[in-house]
XYZ file of C-alpha atoms in Angstrom:
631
model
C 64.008 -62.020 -11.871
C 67.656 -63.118 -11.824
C 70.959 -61.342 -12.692
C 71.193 -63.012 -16.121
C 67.437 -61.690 -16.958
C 68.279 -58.145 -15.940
C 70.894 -58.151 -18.265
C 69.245 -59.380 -21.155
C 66.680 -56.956 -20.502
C 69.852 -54.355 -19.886
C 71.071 -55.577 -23.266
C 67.514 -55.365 -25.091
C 67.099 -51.760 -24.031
C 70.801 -50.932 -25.198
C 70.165 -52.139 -28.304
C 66.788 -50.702 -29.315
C 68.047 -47.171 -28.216
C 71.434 -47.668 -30.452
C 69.210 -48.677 -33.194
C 66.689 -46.078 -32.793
C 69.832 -43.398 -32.635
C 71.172 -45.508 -35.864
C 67.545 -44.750 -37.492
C 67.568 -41.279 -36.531
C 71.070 -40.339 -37.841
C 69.638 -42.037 -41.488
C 66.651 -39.902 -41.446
C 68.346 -36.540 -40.886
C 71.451 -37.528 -42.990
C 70.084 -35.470 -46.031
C 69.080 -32.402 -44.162
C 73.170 -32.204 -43.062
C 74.403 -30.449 -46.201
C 70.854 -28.613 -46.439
C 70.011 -27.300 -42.660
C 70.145 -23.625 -41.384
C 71.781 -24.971 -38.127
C 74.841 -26.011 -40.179
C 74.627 -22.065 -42.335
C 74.347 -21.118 -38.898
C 77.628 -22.622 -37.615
C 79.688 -21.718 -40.918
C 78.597 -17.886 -40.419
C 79.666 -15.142 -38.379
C 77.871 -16.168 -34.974
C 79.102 -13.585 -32.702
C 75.682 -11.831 -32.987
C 73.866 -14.827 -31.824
C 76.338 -15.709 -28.559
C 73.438 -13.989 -25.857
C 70.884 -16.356 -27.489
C 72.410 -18.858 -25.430
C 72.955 -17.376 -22.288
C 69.110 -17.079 -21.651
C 67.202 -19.227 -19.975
C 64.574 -19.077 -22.153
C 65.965 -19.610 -24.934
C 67.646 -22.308 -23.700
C 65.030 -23.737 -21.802
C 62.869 -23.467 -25.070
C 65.090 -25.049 -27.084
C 65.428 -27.796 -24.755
C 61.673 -28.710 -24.781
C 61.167 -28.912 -28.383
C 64.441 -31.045 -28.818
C 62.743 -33.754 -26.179
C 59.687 -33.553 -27.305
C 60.896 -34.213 -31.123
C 62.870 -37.136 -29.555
C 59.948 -38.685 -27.537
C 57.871 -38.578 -30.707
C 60.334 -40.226 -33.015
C 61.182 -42.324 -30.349
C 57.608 -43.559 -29.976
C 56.709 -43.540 -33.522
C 59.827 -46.030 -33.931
C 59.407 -48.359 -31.307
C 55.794 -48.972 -31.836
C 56.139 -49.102 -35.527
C 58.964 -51.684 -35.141
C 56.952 -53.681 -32.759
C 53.924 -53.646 -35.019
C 55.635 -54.704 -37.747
C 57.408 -57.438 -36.629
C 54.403 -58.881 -34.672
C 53.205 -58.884 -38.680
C 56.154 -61.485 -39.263
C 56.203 -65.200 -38.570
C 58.365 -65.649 -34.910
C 60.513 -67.980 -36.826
C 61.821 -64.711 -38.448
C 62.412 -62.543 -35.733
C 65.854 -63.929 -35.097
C 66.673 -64.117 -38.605
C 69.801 -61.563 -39.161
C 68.990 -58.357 -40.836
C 65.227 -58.371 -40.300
C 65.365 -55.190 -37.979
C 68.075 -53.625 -39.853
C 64.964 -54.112 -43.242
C 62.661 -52.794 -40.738
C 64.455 -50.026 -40.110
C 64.828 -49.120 -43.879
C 61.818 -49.333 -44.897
C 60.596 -47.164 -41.996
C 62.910 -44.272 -42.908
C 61.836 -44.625 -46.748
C 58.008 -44.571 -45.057
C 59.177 -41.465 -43.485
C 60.592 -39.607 -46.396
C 57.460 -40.262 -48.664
C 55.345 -39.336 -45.670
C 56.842 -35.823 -45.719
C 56.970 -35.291 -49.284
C 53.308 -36.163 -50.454
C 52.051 -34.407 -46.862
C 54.579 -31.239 -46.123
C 55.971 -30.622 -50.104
C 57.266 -27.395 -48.976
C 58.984 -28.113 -45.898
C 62.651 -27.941 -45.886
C 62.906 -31.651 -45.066
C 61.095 -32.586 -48.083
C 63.263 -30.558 -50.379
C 66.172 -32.212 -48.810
C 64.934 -35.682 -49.296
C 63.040 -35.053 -53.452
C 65.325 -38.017 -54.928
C 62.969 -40.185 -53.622
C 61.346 -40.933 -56.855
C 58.015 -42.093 -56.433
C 56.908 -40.859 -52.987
C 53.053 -41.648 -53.153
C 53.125 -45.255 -53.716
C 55.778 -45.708 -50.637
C 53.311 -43.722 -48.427
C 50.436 -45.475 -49.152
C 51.537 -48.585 -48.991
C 53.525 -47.821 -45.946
C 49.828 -46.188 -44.033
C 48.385 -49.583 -45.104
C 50.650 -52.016 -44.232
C 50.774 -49.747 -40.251
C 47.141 -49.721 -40.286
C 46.723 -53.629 -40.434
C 49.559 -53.861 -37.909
C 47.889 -51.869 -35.189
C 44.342 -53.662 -35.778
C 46.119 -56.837 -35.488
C 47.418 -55.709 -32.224
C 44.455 -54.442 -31.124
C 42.558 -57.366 -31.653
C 45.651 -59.200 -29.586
C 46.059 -57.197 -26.872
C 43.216 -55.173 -24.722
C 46.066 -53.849 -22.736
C 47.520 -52.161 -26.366
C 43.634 -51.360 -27.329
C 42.476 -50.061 -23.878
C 46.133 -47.300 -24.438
C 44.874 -47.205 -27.999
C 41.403 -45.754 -26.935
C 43.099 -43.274 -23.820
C 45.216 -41.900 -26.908
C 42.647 -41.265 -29.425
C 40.751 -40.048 -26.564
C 43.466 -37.510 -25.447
C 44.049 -36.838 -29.256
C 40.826 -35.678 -29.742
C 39.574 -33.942 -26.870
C 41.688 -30.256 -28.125
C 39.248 -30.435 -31.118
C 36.024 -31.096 -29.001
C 36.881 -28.494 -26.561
C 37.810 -25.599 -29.493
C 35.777 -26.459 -32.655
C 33.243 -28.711 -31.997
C 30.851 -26.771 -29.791
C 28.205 -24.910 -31.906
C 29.872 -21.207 -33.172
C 28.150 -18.470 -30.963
C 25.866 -16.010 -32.133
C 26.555 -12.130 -30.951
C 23.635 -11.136 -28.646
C 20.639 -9.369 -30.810
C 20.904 -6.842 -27.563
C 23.850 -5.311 -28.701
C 23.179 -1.817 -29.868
C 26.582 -0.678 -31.070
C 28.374 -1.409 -34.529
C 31.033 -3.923 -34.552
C 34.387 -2.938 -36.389
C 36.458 -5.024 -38.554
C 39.890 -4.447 -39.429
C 40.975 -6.810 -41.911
C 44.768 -6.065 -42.757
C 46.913 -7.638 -45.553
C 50.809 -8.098 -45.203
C 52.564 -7.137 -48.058
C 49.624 -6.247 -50.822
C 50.072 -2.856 -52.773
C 47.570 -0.675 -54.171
C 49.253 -1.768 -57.694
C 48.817 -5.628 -57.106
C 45.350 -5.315 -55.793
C 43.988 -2.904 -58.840
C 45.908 -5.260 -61.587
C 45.039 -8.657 -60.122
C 41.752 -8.069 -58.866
C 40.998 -11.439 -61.006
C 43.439 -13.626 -59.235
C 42.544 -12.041 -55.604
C 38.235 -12.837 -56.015
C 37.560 -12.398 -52.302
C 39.237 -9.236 -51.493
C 38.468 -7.147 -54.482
C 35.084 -8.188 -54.265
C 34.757 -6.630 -50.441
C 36.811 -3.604 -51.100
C 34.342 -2.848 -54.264
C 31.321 -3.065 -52.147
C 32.465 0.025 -50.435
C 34.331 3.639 -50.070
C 37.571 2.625 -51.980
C 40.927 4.693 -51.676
C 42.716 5.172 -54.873
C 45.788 7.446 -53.185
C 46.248 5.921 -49.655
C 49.570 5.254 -48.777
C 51.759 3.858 -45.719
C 53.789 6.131 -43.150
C 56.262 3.826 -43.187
C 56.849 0.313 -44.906
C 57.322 -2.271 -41.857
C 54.510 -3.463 -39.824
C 55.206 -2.257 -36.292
C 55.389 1.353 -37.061
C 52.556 1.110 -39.782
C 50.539 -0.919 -37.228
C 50.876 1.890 -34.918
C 50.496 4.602 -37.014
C 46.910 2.960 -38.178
C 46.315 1.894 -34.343
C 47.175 6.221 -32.512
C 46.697 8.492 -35.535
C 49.881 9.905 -35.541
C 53.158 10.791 -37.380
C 56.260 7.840 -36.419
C 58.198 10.333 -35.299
C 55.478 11.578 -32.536
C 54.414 7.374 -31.082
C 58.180 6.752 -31.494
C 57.995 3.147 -33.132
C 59.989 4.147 -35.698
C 61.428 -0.392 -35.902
C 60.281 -3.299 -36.135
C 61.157 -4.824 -32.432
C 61.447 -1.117 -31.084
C 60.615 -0.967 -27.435
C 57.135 -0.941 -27.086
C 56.587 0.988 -24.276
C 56.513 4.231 -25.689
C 53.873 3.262 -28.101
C 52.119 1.428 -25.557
C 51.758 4.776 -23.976
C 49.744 6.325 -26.077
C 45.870 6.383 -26.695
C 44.746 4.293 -29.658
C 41.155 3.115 -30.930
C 41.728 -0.359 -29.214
C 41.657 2.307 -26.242
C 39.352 4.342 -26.861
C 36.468 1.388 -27.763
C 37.293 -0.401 -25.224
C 35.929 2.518 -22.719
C 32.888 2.258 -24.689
C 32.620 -1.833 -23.625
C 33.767 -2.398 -26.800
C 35.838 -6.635 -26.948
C 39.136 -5.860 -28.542
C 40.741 -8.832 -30.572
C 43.922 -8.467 -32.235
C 44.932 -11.130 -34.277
C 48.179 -11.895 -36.432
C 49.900 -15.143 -37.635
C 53.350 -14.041 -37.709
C 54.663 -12.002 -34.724
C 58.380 -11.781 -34.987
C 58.315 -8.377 -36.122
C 55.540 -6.722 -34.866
C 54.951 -8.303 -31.140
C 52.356 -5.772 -29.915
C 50.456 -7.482 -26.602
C 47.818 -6.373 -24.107
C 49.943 -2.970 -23.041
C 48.174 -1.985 -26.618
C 44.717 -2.226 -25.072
C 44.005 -5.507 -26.637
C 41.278 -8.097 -24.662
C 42.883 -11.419 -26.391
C 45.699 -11.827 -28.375
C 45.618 -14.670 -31.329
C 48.494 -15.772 -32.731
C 51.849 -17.490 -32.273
C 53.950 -16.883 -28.635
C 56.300 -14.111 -29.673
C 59.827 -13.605 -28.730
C 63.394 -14.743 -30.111
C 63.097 -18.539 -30.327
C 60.164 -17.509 -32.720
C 63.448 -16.913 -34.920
C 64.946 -20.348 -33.428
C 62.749 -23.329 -33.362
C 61.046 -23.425 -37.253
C 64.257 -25.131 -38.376
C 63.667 -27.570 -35.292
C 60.023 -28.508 -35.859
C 60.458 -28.669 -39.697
C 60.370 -31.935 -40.407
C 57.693 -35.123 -40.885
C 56.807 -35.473 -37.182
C 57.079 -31.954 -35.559
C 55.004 -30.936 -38.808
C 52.114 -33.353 -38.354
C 51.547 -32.355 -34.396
C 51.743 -28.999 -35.417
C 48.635 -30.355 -37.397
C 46.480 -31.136 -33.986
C 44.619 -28.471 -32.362
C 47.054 -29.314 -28.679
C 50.022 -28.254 -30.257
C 49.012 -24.209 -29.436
C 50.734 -25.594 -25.759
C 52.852 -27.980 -26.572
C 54.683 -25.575 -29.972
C 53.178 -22.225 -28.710
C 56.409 -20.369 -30.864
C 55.348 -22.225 -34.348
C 51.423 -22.460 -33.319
C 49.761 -20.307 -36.045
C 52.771 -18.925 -37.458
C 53.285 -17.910 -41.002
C 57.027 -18.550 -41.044
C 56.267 -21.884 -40.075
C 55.165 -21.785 -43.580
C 55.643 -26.096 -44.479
C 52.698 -27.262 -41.388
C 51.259 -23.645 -40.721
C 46.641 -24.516 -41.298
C 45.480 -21.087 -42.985
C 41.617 -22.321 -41.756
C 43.012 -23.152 -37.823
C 44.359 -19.481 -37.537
C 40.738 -17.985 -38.992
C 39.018 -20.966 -36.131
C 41.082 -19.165 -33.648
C 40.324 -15.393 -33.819
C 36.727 -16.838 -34.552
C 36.705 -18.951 -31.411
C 38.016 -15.628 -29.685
C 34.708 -13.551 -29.908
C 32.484 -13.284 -27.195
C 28.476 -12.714 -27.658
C 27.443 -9.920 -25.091
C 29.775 -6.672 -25.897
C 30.412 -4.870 -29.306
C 33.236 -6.616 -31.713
C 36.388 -4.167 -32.491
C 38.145 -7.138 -33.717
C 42.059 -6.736 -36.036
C 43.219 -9.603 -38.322
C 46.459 -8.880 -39.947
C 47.162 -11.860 -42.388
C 51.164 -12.808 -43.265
C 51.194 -15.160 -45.764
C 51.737 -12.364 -48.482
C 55.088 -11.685 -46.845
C 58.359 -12.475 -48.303
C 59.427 -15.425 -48.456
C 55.962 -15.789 -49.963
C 56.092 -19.313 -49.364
C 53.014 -21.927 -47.822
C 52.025 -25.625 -48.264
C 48.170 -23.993 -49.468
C 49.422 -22.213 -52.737
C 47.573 -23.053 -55.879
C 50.150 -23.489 -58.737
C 47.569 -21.899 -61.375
C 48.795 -18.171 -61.483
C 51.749 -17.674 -63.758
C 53.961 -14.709 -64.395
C 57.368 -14.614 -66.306
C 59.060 -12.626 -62.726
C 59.336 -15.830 -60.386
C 59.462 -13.895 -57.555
C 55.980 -11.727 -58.227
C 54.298 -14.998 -59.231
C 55.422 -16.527 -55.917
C 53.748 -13.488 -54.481
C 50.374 -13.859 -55.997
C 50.106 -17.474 -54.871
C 51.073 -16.245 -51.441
C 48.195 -13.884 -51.080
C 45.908 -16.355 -53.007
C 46.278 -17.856 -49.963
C 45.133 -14.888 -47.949
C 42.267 -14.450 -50.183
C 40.878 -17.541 -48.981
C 41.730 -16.693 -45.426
C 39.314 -13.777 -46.169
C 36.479 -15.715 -47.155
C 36.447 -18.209 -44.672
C 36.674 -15.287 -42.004
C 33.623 -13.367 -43.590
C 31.625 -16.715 -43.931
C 32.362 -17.318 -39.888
C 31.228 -13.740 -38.936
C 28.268 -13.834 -40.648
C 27.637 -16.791 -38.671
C 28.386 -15.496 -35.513
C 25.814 -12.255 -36.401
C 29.079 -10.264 -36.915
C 27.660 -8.399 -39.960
C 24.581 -7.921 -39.044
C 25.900 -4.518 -37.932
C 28.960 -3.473 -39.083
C 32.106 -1.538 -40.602
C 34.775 -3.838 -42.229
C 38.182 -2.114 -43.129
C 40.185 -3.241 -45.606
C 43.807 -2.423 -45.641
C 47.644 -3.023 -45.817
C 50.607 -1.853 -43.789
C 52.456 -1.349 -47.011
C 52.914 -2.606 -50.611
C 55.748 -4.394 -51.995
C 58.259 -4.086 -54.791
C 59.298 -7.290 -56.695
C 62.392 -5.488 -59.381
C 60.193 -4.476 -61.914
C 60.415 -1.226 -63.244
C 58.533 1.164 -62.091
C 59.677 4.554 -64.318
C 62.446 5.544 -65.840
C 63.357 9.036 -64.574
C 65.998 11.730 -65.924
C 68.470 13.147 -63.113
C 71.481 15.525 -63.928
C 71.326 14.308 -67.060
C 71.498 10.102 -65.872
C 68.748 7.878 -66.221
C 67.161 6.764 -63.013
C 65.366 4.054 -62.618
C 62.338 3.428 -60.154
C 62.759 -0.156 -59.513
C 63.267 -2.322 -56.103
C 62.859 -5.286 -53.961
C 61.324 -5.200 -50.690
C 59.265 -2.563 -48.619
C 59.957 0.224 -46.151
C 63.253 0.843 -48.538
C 61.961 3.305 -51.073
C 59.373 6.139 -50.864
C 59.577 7.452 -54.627
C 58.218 2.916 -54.780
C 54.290 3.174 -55.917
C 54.417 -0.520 -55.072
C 56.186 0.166 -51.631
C 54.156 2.921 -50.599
C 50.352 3.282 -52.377
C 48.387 0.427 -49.833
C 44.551 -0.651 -50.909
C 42.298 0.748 -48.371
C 38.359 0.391 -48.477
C 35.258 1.023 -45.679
C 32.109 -1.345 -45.793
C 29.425 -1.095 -44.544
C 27.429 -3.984 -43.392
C 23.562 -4.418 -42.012
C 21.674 -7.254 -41.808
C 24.629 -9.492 -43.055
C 24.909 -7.345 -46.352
C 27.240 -4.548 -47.674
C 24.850 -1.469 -47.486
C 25.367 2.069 -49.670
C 26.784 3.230 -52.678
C 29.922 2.046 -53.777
C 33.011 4.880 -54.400
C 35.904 5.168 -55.912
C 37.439 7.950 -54.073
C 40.410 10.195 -55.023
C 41.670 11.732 -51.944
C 45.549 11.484 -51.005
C 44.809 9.784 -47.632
C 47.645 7.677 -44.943
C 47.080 4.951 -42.776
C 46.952 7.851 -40.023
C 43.518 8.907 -40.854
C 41.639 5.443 -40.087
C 41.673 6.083 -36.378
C 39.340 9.031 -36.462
C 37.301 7.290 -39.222
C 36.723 4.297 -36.628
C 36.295 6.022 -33.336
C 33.739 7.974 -35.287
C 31.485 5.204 -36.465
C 32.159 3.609 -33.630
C 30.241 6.721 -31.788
C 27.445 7.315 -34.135
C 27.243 4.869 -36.976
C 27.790 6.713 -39.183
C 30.540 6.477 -42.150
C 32.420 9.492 -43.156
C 34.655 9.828 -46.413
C 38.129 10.504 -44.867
C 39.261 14.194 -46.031
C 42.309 14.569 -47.650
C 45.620 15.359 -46.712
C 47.625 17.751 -48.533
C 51.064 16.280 -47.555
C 52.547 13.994 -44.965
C 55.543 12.686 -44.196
C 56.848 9.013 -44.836
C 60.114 7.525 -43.846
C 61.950 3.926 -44.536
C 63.004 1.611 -41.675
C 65.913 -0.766 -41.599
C 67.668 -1.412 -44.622
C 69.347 -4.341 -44.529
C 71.773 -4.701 -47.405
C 71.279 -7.829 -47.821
C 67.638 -7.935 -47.996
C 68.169 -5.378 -50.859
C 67.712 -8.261 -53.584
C 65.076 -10.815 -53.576
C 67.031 -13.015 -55.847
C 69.922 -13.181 -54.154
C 68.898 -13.257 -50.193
C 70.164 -15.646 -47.661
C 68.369 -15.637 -44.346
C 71.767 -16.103 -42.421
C 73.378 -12.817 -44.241
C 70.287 -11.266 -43.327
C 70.179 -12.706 -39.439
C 73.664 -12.100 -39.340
C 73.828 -8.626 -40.735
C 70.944 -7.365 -38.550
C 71.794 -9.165 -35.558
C 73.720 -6.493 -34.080
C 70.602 -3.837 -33.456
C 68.849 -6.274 -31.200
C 69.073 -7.330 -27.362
C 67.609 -10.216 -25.377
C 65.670 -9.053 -22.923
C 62.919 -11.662 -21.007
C 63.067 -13.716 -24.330
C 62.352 -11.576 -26.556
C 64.436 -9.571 -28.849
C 64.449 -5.876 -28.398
C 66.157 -3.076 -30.588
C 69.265 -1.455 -28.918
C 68.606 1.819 -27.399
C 72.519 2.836 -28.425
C 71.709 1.854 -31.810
C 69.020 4.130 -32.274
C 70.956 7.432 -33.284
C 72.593 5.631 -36.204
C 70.223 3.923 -37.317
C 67.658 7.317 -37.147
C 70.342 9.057 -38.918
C 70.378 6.713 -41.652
C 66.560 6.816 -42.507
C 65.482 8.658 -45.490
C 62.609 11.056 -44.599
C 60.241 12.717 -46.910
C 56.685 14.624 -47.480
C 54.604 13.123 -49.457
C 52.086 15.818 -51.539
C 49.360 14.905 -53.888
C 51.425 16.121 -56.703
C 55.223 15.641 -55.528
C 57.557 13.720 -53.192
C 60.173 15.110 -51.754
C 62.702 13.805 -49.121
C 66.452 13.675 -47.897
C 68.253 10.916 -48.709
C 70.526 9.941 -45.985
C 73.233 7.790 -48.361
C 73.851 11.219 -50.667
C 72.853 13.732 -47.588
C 70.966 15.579 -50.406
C 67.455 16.857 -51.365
C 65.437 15.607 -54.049
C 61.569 16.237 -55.155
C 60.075 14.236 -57.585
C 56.905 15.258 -59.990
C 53.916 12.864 -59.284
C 50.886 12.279 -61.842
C 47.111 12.276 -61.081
C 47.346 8.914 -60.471
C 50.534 9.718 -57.981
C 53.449 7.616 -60.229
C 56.650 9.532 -60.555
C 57.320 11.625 -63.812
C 60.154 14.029 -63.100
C 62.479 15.557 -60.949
C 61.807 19.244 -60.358
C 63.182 21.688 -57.913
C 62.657 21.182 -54.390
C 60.205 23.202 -52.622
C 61.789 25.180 -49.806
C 58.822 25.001 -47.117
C 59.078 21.377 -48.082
C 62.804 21.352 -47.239
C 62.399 23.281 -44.112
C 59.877 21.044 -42.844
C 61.779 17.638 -43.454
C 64.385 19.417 -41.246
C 61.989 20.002 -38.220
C 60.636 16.346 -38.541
C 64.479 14.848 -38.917
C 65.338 17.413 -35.891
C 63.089 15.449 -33.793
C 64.728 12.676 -34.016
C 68.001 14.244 -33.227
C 66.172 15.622 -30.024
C 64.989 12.256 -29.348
C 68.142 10.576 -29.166
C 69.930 13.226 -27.307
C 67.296 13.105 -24.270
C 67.826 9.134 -24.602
């Protein structure tokens, strides 16, 4: 090969890569006046500067960029090739082919993402495409024939073809096509199901029973709490609460992101079953804000890789390509941050995550298995809503669809433990880590003489909330595949706190007790984020940027600031919440108030605060204070 042939070659290679960088710049044009990194770069950034002294979140970064580039750049040099092997060779030298090529490509693209990701931010930015579905079929046929062509050219090109589709498919072989196992019929112990729901009040599950089939359906087969209520509206500490039994102020994960090795510390049923030889599986499909590992006594972990480019790399892999491999079954290595994750909500598979903490069981020890489900969490947003349910407040009917979603997620995970020989034997809890309020009213409450008015957005912000606060909660019992016993309503003012005892006891004897009540205990908000406070006017970079400043990076992951603790303690609003009032100290007025609750626990007056009630509040607020000196 001589000088001159190098440099054509030279020149060849130069050329495809500027055109392939020409191609790229076209496809991402409309996401420039659309994408969060360009929010991102107009906002107050300061927060964010450690981000990018860490190696791994640089190093993180850095992977999905190249791999996003290798696939585009493969998808447009083979498409290119195809296509113009398609053409006559007379016209392969005929000016502006490629350049018509290359059009017609990034129109393919468009359509591609808008008939197969609707939702993803991509397709929103590119919806003047008029008629997508006609552009995307034609397009898939017109690549089809130009690959068979080439395969019936070429054996080199078929022979890669084959190695590909070979590589392609072994993930699924290995992970979902070998025969589900069935649980030994030696096992003589109960298996326990925890089956939590992000996001779903008391209120919502009770009104839309209709629209939620699956749940209500399980939760009526069994002991059914009407007065059960969250510690504390944000998933870590409720998750916590539910896991030890105790009050937030006593296990100390009183944030979302709070260090977890105080919580870690203590026992929890995870714990305590797995002396008994008991398989503990935790599984969740959204881990940004409630990260809990193995130091929690789990066996296996399902569910994205947590840590801060979890809050990084959706806005990278958002788009046509990075959402179709997120699509194949390899991806859990090659995207382990957007893997199973919610908030990947345009290419997240509702029916992979279930085939995961299925595949996860084993068949010779007792099942304590937890699946917390996050589609029902704000932005209630996924590509597998049904647009049937409609409800005059956008934002609530958002929310139904989202947990629609869930509701399926339930029946497909019931159908695959059946199989498996799950519920042949077993306890299946229903629950929530709290409710959520979507601004409608609530009541409308006299004080000095002014109305006030129960009504919010969000969770974890407001304990007088019924929606915030009042979580579904049900016990059912299964044998021989079947729900078993007498259905109950039951009236008892219950927390998530009780379900520990509830577990490790039917864990020990089989046998299903009616949790007793509890007079009073106390509840507490978590971060408050101002601009969080209303639905319909949130931006996720005021919201990044405003909370920003409670969190380190430590290994990766972000952790909250142990000097930020005292204020942010000091700012909580603690209360005691009684059968037939709610009282608690608001930290914005530094006052007391106690609020009259009905039988069925909504608020119907202010009355005069109880002083034991008062005194108590104190103790529990003290502790915190004590806390955060000795830290």
């Amino acid at each position: 090969m001589g000088p001159r042939c190098d440099a054509d070659v030279m020149l060849s290679i130069s050329r495809t890569f500027i055109a392939f960088l020409a191609f790229l710049s076209f496809v991402f044009m409309p996401l420039i006046f659309d994408t969060w990194l360009v929010r991102f770069l107009a906002s107050d950034h300061q927060a964010y500067e450690s981000f990018f002294y860490s190696f791994e979140i640089v190093s993180g970064l850095a992977w999905y960029l190249l791999l996003l580039l290798f696939l585009y750049f493969s998808f447009y040099w083979l498409c290119r090739r195809f296509l113009l092997k398609l053409l006559p060779a007379s016209l392969h030298s005929m000016r502006g082919i490629r350049l018509l090529i290359d059009l017609l490509l990034i129109l393919y693209v468009y359509a591609s993402s808008l008939v197969l990701f609707p939702d993803s931010a991509f397709s929103y930015a590119v919806a003047f495409l008029p008629s997508p579905m006609p552009v995307f079929i034609a397009g898939s046929v017109l690549l089809l024939l130009a690959l068979l062509r080439q395969l019936a050219q070429s054996k080199c090109i078929a022979g890669a073809a084959l190695l590909l589709a070979l590589v392609f498919l072994l993930p699924y072989g290995l992970l979902y096509a070998i025969k589900p196992s069935v649980l030994s019929q030696h096992i003589d112990r109960p298996h326990i199901v925890v089956i939590g729901v992000d996001s779903l009040s008391a209120y919502t599950a009770e009104q839309y029973s209709v629209q939620l089939p699956n749940i209500s359906s399980l939760m009526a087969s069994g002991y059914q709490y009407e007065r059960a209520y969250t510690p504390l509206g944000r998933t870590f500490p409720a998750w916590v609460s539910l896991l030890t039994g105790l009050e937030v102020a006593e296990h100390r994960g009183v944030f979302n992101l709070s260090d977890r090795k105080q919580p870690a510390l203590h026992d929890n049923f995870f714990k305590t079953l797995a002396s008994q030889d008991y398989q503990g599986v935790y599984a969740m499909d959204e881990r940004r804000f409630n990260n809990m590992g193995a130091e929690f006594g789990f066996d296996q972990v399902v569910g994205p890789m947590p840590g801060a480019l979890d809050f990084l790399v959706h806005g990278l892999v958002d788009n046509p390509l990075g959402n179709l491999l997120l699509q194949w079954p390899g991806s859990r290595w090659l995207l382990p941050w957007s893997w199973n994750n919610v908030a990947a909500y345009s290419s997240y598979s509702a029916d992979m995550f279930v085939k995961d903490v299925l595949a996860a069981i084993h068949t010779e020890q007792p099942l304590m298995l937890a699946v917390h489900f996050q589609s029902g969490h704000f932005p209630f947003k996924s590509r597998h809503t049904r647009d049937v349910f409609q409800h005059e407040n956008q934002m609530f009917q958002r929310y139904i669809r989202a947990l629609q979603v869930v509701d399926d997620q339930v029946a497909v995970l019931l159908a695959g433990l059946q199989q498996r020989g799950v519920l042949q034997n077993a306890l299946v809890v229903v629950l929530a880590d709290h409710g959520e309020a979507l601004g409608e009213l609530e009541a409308d409450l006299q004080r000095n003489g002014e109305s006030f008015l129960v009504q919010s957005y969000g969770h974890g912000t407001d304990l007088l909330s019924d929606h915030q606060n009042r979580i579904p909660l049900a016990y059912v019992r299964f044998l021989d595949g079947r729900p078993v016993g007498e259905p109950q309503q039951i009236k008892q003012h219950v927390s998530l706190n009780g379900v520990r005892d509830i577990i490790e006891h039917f864990a020990q004897t089989s046998d299903l007790l009616v949790m007793p009540e509890t007079p009073c205990f106390f509840v507490e908000t978590g971060l408050r984020i101002e601009a969080a406070s209303d639905y319909t006017t949130l931006d996720d970079m005021d919201v990044a940027s405003e909370g920003a400043i409670f969190y380190d990076l430590i290994d990766g992951e972000l952790v909250l600031k142990a000097d930020k603790l005292p204020q942010l303690l000091t700012a909580k609003d603690i209360g005691l919440r009684c059968r037939d009032r709610v009282t608690w100290f608001s930290a914005r007025e530094s006052a007391f108030y106690s609020v009259g609750l009905d039988a069925q626990g909504q608020p119907m007056t202010f009355i005069d605060v109880d002083e034991q009630d008062r005194r108590r509040i104190n103790e529990y607020r003290q502790s915190y204070l004590n806390w955060t000196e000795d830290n």
